C-alpha positions as a printed NumPy array, in Angstrom:
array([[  7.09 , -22.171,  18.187],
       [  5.265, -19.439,  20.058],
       [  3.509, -20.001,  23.272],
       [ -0.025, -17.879,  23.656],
       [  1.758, -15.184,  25.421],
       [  4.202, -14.767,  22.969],
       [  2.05 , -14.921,  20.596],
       [ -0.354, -12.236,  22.329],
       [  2.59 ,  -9.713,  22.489],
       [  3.69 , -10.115,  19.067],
       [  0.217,  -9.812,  17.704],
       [  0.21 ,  -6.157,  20.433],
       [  3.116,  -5.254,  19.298],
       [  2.277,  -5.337,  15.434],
       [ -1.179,  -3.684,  16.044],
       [  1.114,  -0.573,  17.27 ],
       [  3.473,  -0.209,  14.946],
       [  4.884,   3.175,  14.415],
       [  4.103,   4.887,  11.243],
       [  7.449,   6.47 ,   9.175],
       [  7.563,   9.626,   9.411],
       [  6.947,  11.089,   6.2  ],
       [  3.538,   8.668,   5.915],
       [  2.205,  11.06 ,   8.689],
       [  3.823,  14.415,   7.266],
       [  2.82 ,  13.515,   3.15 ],
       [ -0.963,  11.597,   3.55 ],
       [ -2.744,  14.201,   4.977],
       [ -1.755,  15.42 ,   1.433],
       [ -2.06 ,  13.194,  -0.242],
       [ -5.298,  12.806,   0.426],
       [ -6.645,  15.87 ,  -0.168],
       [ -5.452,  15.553,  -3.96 ],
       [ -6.839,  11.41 ,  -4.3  ],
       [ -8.52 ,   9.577,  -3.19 ],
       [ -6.235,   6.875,  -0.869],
       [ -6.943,   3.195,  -0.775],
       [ -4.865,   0.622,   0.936],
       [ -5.04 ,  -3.083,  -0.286],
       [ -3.581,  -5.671,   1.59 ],
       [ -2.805,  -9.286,   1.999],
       [ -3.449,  -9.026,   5.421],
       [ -6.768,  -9.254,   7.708],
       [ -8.861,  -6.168,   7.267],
       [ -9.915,  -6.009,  10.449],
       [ -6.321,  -6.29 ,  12.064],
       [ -5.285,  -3.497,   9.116],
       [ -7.687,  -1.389,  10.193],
       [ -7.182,  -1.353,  13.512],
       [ -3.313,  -0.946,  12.636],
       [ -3.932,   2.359,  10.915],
       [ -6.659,   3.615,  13.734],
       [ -3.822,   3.078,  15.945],
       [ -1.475,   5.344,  13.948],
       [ -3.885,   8.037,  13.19 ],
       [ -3.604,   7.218,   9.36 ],
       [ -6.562,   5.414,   8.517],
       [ -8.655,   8.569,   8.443],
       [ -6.677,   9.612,   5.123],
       [ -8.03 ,   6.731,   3.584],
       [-11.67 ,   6.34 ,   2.404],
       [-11.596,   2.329,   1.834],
       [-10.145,  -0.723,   2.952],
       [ -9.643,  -3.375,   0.402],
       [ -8.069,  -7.021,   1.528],
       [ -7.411, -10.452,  -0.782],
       [ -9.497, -11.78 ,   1.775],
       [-12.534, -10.184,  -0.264],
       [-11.54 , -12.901,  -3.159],
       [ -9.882, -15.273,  -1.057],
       [ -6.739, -15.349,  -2.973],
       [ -3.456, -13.373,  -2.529],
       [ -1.783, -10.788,  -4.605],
       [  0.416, -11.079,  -6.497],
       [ -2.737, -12.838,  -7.815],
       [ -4.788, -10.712, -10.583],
       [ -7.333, -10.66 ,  -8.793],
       [ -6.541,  -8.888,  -6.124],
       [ -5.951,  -5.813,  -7.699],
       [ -8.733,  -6.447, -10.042],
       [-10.565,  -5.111,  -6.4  ],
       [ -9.926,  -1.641,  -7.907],
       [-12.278,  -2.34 , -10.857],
       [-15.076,  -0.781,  -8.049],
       [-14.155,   2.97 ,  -8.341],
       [-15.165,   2.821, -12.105],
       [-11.647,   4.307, -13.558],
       [ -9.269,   2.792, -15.465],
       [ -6.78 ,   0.72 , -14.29 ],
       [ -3.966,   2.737, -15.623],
       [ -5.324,   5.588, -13.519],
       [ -4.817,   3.732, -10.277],
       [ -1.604,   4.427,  -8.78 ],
       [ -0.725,   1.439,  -6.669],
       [  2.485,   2.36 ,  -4.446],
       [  4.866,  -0.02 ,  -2.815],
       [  8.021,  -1.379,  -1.453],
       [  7.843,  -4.568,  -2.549],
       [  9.23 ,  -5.248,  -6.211],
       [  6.795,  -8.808,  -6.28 ],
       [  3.585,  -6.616,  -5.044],
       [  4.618,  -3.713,  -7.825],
       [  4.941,  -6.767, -10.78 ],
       [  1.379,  -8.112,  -9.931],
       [  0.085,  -4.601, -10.136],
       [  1.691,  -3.641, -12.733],
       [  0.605,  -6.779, -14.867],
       [ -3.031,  -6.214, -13.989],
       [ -2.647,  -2.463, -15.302],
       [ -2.138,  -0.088, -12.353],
       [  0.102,   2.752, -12.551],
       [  3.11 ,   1.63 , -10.402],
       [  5.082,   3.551,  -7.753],
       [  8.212,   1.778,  -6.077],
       [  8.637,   3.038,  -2.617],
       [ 12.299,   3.054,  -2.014],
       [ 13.131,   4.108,   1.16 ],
       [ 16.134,   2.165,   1.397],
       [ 17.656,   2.307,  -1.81 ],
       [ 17.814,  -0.633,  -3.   ],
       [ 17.551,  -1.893,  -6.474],
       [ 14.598,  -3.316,  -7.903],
       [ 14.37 ,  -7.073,  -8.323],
       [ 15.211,  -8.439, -11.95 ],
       [ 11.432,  -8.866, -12.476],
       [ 11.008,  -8.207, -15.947],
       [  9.033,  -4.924, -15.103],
       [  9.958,  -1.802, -13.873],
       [  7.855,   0.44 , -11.264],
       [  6.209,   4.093, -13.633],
       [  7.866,   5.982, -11.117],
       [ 10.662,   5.414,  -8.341],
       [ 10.417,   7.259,  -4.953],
       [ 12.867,   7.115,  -1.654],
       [  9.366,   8.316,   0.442],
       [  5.66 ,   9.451,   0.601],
       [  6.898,  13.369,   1.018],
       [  9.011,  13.179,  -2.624],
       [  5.548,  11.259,  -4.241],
       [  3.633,  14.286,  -2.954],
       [  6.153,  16.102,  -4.236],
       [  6.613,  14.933,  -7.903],
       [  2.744,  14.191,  -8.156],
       [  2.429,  18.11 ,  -7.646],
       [  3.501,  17.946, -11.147],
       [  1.073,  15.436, -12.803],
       [ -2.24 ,  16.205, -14.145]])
């Protein structure tokens, strides 16, 4: 187990993550086309202060955490958070790197995006992300293309 230092300069060290690269090149557009959302398992406060650190949390105009309906996704309800902007499911584009995350969403009805960087194959889920991506710059990229 940790001891509080330890556990002090892990909980540093995460709050100063580095972004990837092409998060910092491909938001900025990204956000000027949508409107950019991040939902997360984790505490919003900490999340937030994760993306002030990185300069990123400035492309996005909300914060959304399972904390808000104390469960956790893969749970329904999670992503049911989305139900606030007043659009259809479908037309939420959830994008992520993990295949269990991009199941959950894609069971409650979000348009799914599997961010690849690595590529690796998608777990034998039963489901299958709408669209496949190796990074944020090629989503930009291909969503230049979509209505």
């Amino acid at each position: 187990s940790l001891d509080r230092q330890q556990e002090r300069r892990l909980m540093e060290a995460w709050l100063n993550l580095r972004p990837h690269e092409d998060a910092v090149e491909a938001l900025p557009e990204l956000a000027r086309r949508f409107r950019l959302v991040a939902l997360t398992n984790g505490d919003r406060g900490m999340v937030d202060e994760l993306l002030r650190n990185t300069g990123l949390r400035k492309h996005f105009t909300e914060l959304l955490s399972a904390e808000m309906v104390r469960v956790y996704k893969p749970s329904p309800r999670v992503y049911g958070l989305v139900d606030r902007f007043g659009v259809a499911r479908s037309e939420v584009g959830f994008v992520s790197s993990n295949p269990w995350d991009l199941a959950g969403a894609g069971a409650a009805g979000l348009f799914t995006v599997y961010l690849n960087r690595y590529n690796l194959p998608m777990e034998e889920l039963g489901v299958e992300a709408r669209i496949e991506v190796r990074d944020l710059k090629e989503l930009a990229e291909v969503l230049q293309h979509r209505p």
